[in-house]
Amino acid sequence: MKKMIPGMIVLGAACFAVAAAEVDLTLPENWTLANVAKDCKAEFVKNKDDSLTLNTNSPVCYLTRNLNFEKGKSFRIEGRIEANGLYYIKLYFLNDKGKLINQEDFRLVPGSATELVAATDGGETVIKVKDASQWQNGNSISVETGTPPAPSVYSARKGIKEIRKKDGTWEIELKKPFGIKAAQGAKIVQTFCSDGKILTNQYRLPVKPVELSFTLHADHSNTAEANKWWPDAKSASLQVILHGDAAEKSIRLSRLKISEINTDW
């Protein structure tokens, strides 16, 4: 178990630079553990299958890993995450002085962006999009509702019940009414969350296991484009936040790693 200062909260404070081609995030030493409440405990357990489990009775618990920006270097973050309660995954962008300048949610599914074929008034349970070939039942959808660099560019909607190709377009049947007015041609993307829950600048993942697959592009972006370093960011802080009312909480990380890649996608 890592020794912690009770009540300590770390925001982008992990001081590990990713020097190797790959960082194994199933090793306790590759994380900074923080925000363990006074008189609470947090213990790492290395499992026989090489996965890593964090057990805690703290109301909130943070795992943090730092990435340093280098032009021409991209990072691939992938692996399996499962927990017995709700949790968040966030990516904080910091300037050269370590000050927070923006944050990104792990909610966008790469390659799933498309457009609405017809405008919506919010009451629809079926919407039409140009291309849903990369979409999956059970995921959710988000519509672009802000202008970069607004804190929250996308607004999450309801979960996907069924996907159908019809008359040259794609129909997306939702579990509940769409709930938002959007113009024809509005950008729409798929999200990882299955129940549509999203908080401002935070992404709360469901209890079910999640296969995380995320690429952080090599170069800075001129806008709040997903999957790119924020302008002027010199480092980024990956955080997994375990949160909930349960007295005993645990999160299990399997095959979770950060790899350096030299190609864009």
C-alpha positions as a Python dict, from the first residue, in 0.01 Angstrom:
ca = {
    (1, 'M'): (0, 0, 0),
    (2, 'K'): (126, 344, -88),
    (3, 'K'): (186, 587, 194),
    (4, 'M'): (-34, 892, 148),
    (5, 'I'): (-91, 1225, 313),
    (6, 'P'): (-457, 1216, 430),
    (7, 'G'): (-683, 1445, 229),
    (8, 'M'): (-415, 1516, -32),
    (9, 'I'): (-547, 1604, -379),
    (10, 'V'): (-317, 1586, -681),
    (11, 'L'): (-401, 1760, -1007),
    (12, 'G'): (-147, 1683, -1277),
    (13, 'A'): (117, 1634, -1013),
    (14, 'A'): (262, 1302, -1114),
    (15, 'C'): (622, 1367, -1201),
    (16, 'F'): (683, 1071, -1428),
    (17, 'A'): (803, 1151, -1778),
    (18, 'V'): (730, 882, -2032),
    (19, 'A'): (1082, 807, -2144),
    (20, 'A'): (1035, 449, -2255),
    (21, 'A'): (840, 339, -2562),
    (22, 'E'): (574, 185, -2341),
    (23, 'V'): (451, 236, -1985),
    (24, 'D'): (273, -49, -1810),
    (25, 'L'): (-16, 95, -1610),
    (26, 'T'): (-78, -236, -1435),
    (27, 'L'): (227, -161, -1217),
    (28, 'P'): (158, 41, -898),
    (29, 'E'): (484, 233, -927),
    (30, 'N'): (365, 390, -1254),
    (31, 'W'): (82, 576, -1079),
    (32, 'T'): (56, 852, -820),
    (33, 'L'): (-217, 765, -570),
    (34, 'A'): (-393, 1061, -406),
    (35, 'N'): (-705, 1206, -243),
    (36, 'V'): (-734, 924, 9),
    (37, 'A'): (-954, 1051, 292),
    (38, 'K'): (-832, 1063, 651),
    (39, 'D'): (-861, 729, 832),
    (40, 'C'): (-930, 554, 500),
    (41, 'K'): (-710, 306, 319),
    (42, 'A'): (-614, 239, -42),
    (43, 'E'): (-427, -76, -140),
    (44, 'F'): (-289, -202, -470),
    (45, 'V'): (-313, -576, -542),
    (46, 'K'): (-122, -734, -829),
    (47, 'N'): (-334, -1023, -959),
    (48, 'K'): (-217, -1358, -1097),
    (49, 'D'): (-332, -1259, -1447),
    (50, 'D'): (-103, -949, -1428),
    (51, 'S'): (-394, -709, -1387),
    (52, 'L'): (-384, -448, -1111),
    (53, 'T'): (-664, -386, -859),
    (54, 'L'): (-700, -83, -634),
    (55, 'N'): (-918, -140, -327),
    (56, 'T'): (-1027, 157, -116),
    (57, 'N'): (-1289, 270, 132),
    (58, 'S'): (-1218, 636, 59),
    (59, 'P'): (-1517, 832, -84),
    (60, 'V'): (-1291, 954, -366),
    (61, 'C'): (-956, 820, -484),
    (62, 'Y'): (-727, 945, -765),
    (63, 'L'): (-477, 763, -985),
    (64, 'T'): (-258, 1003, -1184),
    (65, 'R'): (0, 959, -1461),
    (66, 'N'): (189, 1240, -1634),
    (67, 'L'): (274, 1272, -2006),
    (68, 'N'): (523, 1526, -2141),
    (69, 'F'): (467, 1693, -2478),
    (70, 'E'): (729, 1638, -2747),
    (71, 'K'): (666, 1749, -3104),
    (72, 'G'): (630, 1451, -3333),
    (73, 'K'): (539, 1207, -3056),
    (74, 'S'): (190, 1065, -3015),
    (75, 'F'): (61, 854, -2729),
    (76, 'R'): (-171, 556, -2746),
    (77, 'I'): (-366, 476, -2428),
    (78, 'E'): (-542, 141, -2430),
    (79, 'G'): (-653, -141, -2205),
    (80, 'R'): (-943, -274, -2002),
    (81, 'I'): (-1098, -102, -1700),
    (82, 'E'): (-1366, -245, -1474),
    (83, 'A'): (-1497, -138, -1135),
    (84, 'N'): (-1766, -223, -884),
    (85, 'G'): (-1885, 138, -890),
    (86, 'L'): (-1880, 454, -1099),
    (87, 'Y'): (-1555, 619, -1199),
    (88, 'Y'): (-1414, 896, -1418),
    (89, 'I'): (-1133, 909, -1671),
    (90, 'K'): (-994, 1254, -1747),
    (91, 'L'): (-702, 1408, -1928),
    (92, 'Y'): (-578, 1744, -1795),
    (93, 'F'): (-362, 1972, -2011),
    (94, 'L'): (-101, 2187, -1833),
    (95, 'N'): (121, 2475, -1950),
    (96, 'D'): (497, 2506, -1897),
    (97, 'K'): (436, 2623, -1538),
    (98, 'G'): (215, 2325, -1456),
    (99, 'K'): (-105, 2532, -1459),
    (100, 'L'): (-427, 2370, -1579),
    (101, 'I'): (-538, 2518, -1912),
    (102, 'N'): (-796, 2264, -2033),
    (103, 'Q'): (-918, 1909, -1997),
    (104, 'E'): (-1046, 1637, -2225),
    (105, 'D'): (-1293, 1359, -2158),
    (106, 'F'): (-1249, 1003, -2276),
    (107, 'R'): (-1590, 1001, -2433),
    (108, 'L'): (-1535, 1027, -2809),
    (109, 'V'): (-1501, 713, -3018),
    (110, 'P'): (-1237, 784, -3287),
    (111, 'G'): (-1361, 746, -3643),
    (112, 'S'): (-1730, 769, -3551),
    (113, 'A'): (-1799, 1133, -3644),
    (114, 'T'): (-2088, 1192, -3885),
    (115, 'E'): (-2370, 1441, -3953),
    (116, 'L'): (-2743, 1458, -3893),
    (117, 'V'): (-2941, 1407, -4213),
    (118, 'A'): (-3244, 1592, -4075),
    (119, 'A'): (-3293, 1854, -3804),
    (120, 'T'): (-3429, 1742, -3468),
    (121, 'D'): (-3669, 1906, -3221),
    (122, 'G'): (-3571, 1689, -2924),
    (123, 'G'): (-3867, 1453, -2915),
    (124, 'E'): (-3732, 1195, -3157),
    (125, 'T'): (-3650, 840, -3055),
    (126, 'V'): (-3513, 774, -3405),
    (127, 'I'): (-3264, 1006, -3574),
    (128, 'K'): (-3101, 983, -3917),
    (129, 'V'): (-2728, 1023, -3979),
    (130, 'K'): (-2506, 1001, -4288),
    (131, 'D'): (-2283, 716, -4171),
    (132, 'A'): (-2310, 485, -3871),
    (133, 'S'): (-2098, 201, -4007),
    (134, 'Q'): (-1856, 234, -3715),
    (135, 'W'): (-2126, 258, -3449),
    (136, 'Q'): (-2234, -9, -3201),
    (137, 'N'): (-2550, -85, -3008),
    (138, 'G'): (-2519, 2, -2640),
    (139, 'N'): (-2296, 306, -2685),
    (140, 'S'): (-2428, 662, -2666),
    (141, 'I'): (-2421, 965, -2894),
    (142, 'S'): (-2310, 1325, -2852),
    (143, 'V'): (-2392, 1637, -3052),
    (144, 'E'): (-2159, 1935, -3091),
    (145, 'T'): (-2329, 2211, -2891),
    (146, 'G'): (-2051, 2457, -2816),
    (147, 'T'): (-1784, 2658, -2994),
    (148, 'P'): (-1418, 2588, -2911),
    (149, 'P'): (-1264, 2659, -2671),
    (150, 'A'): (-1585, 2623, -2469),
    (151, 'P'): (-1536, 2396, -2164),
    (152, 'S'): (-1786, 2142, -2290),
    (153, 'V'): (-1807, 2117, -2668),
    (154, 'Y'): (-2025, 1808, -2680),
    (155, 'S'): (-2354, 1732, -2511),
    (156, 'A'): (-2423, 1365, -2444),
    (157, 'R'): (-2756, 1218, -2540),
    (158, 'K'): (-2935, 891, -2479),
    (159, 'G'): (-2805, 541, -2536),
    (160, 'I'): (-2830, 359, -2870),
    (161, 'K'): (-3090, 82, -2888),
    (162, 'E'): (-3063, -21, -3252),
    (163, 'I'): (-2878, 82, -3570),
    (164, 'R'): (-3035, 34, -3915),
    (165, 'K'): (-2918, 118, -4266),
    (166, 'K'): (-3213, 245, -4470),
    (167, 'D'): (-3252, 424, -4805),
    (168, 'G'): (-2888, 532, -4826),
    (169, 'T'): (-2875, 672, -4472),
    (170, 'W'): (-2857, 529, -4122),
    (171, 'E'): (-3131, 527, -3859),
    (172, 'I'): (-3032, 536, -3493),
    (173, 'E'): (-3304, 421, -3255),
    (174, 'L'): (-3252, 561, -2905),
    (175, 'K'): (-3355, 423, -2566),
    (176, 'K'): (-3513, 759, -2477),
    (177, 'P'): (-3609, 1076, -2673),
    (178, 'F'): (-3314, 1265, -2819),
    (179, 'G'): (-3381, 1567, -2599),
    (180, 'I'): (-3205, 1838, -2799),
    (181, 'K'): (-3276, 2064, -3095),
    (182, 'A'): (-3007, 2026, -3360),
    (183, 'A'): (-2979, 2153, -3716),
    (184, 'Q'): (-2939, 1941, -4025),
    (185, 'G'): (-2568, 1878, -4076),
    (186, 'A'): (-2486, 1905, -3705),
    (187, 'K'): (-2179, 1703, -3611),
    (188, 'I'): (-2260, 1393, -3410),
    (189, 'V'): (-2020, 1139, -3259),
    (190, 'Q'): (-2036, 814, -3068),
    (191, 'T'): (-1942, 795, -2701),
    (192, 'F'): (-1832, 514, -2472),
    (193, 'C'): (-2100, 566, -2208),
    (194, 'S'): (-2396, 331, -2238),
    (195, 'D'): (-2647, 530, -2036),
    (196, 'G'): (-2581, 886, -2153),
    (197, 'K'): (-2463, 1015, -1815),
    (198, 'I'): (-2213, 1297, -1842),
    (199, 'L'): (-2104, 1573, -1607),
    (200, 'T'): (-1952, 1909, -1699),
    (201, 'N'): (-1594, 1839, -1805),
    (202, 'Q'): (-1611, 1493, -1652),
    (203, 'Y'): (-1699, 1159, -1799),
    (204, 'R'): (-1860, 906, -1567),
    (205, 'L'): (-1824, 557, -1702),
    (206, 'P'): (-2069, 276, -1627),
    (207, 'V'): (-1994, -18, -1401),
    (208, 'K'): (-1961, -256, -1695),
    (209, 'P'): (-1605, -326, -1822),
    (210, 'V'): (-1474, -74, -2073),
    (211, 'E'): (-1207, -128, -2339),
    (212, 'L'): (-1028, 205, -2353),
    (213, 'S'): (-874, 296, -2689),
    (214, 'F'): (-751, 653, -2722),
    (215, 'T'): (-481, 828, -2927),
    (216, 'L'): (-337, 1164, -2825),
    (217, 'H'): (-201, 1318, -3146),
    (218, 'A'): (154, 1445, -3174),
    (219, 'D'): (90, 1812, -3251),
    (220, 'H'): (-96, 2096, -3087),
    (221, 'S'): (-437, 2179, -3227),
    (222, 'N'): (-557, 2528, -3317),
    (223, 'T'): (-901, 2446, -3181),
    (224, 'A'): (-1059, 2220, -2922),
    (225, 'E'): (-1037, 1927, -3160),
    (226, 'A'): (-1073, 1591, -2990),
    (227, 'N'): (-770, 1369, -2939),
    (228, 'K'): (-511, 1647, -2981),
    (229, 'W'): (-287, 1833, -2741),
    (230, 'W'): (-442, 2160, -2630),
    (231, 'P'): (-260, 2471, -2766),
    (232, 'D'): (43, 2562, -2550),
    (233, 'A'): (12, 2247, -2340),
    (234, 'K'): (353, 2117, -2229),
    (235, 'S'): (226, 1820, -2031),
    (236, 'A'): (-89, 1622, -1973),
    (237, 'S'): (-213, 1444, -1664),
    (238, 'L'): (-412, 1123, -1707),
    (239, 'Q'): (-645, 1064, -1412),
    (240, 'V'): (-862, 770, -1317),
    (241, 'I'): (-1097, 880, -1039),
    (242, 'L'): (-1282, 621, -834),
    (243, 'H'): (-1591, 774, -678),
    (244, 'G'): (-1907, 660, -506),
    (245, 'D'): (-2104, 590, -191),
    (246, 'A'): (-2003, 226, -150),
    (247, 'A'): (-1799, 158, 163),
    (248, 'E'): (-1563, -71, -28),
    (249, 'K'): (-1473, 22, -384),
    (250, 'S'): (-1235, -138, -630),
    (251, 'I'): (-1113, -78, -983),
    (252, 'R'): (-925, -330, -1195),
    (253, 'L'): (-682, -239, -1474),
    (254, 'S'): (-601, -507, -1732),
    (255, 'R'): (-352, -468, -2018),
    (256, 'L'): (-365, -93, -1958),
    (257, 'K'): (-65, 82, -2109),
    (258, 'I'): (62, 401, -2270),
    (259, 'S'): (261, 352, -2590),
    (260, 'E'): (463, 606, -2787),
    (261, 'I'): (375, 604, -3156),
    (262, 'N'): (523, 797, -3446),
    (263, 'T'): (235, 783, -3690),
    (264, 'D'): (-90, 975, -3699),
    (265, 'W'): (-429, 818, -3765),
}
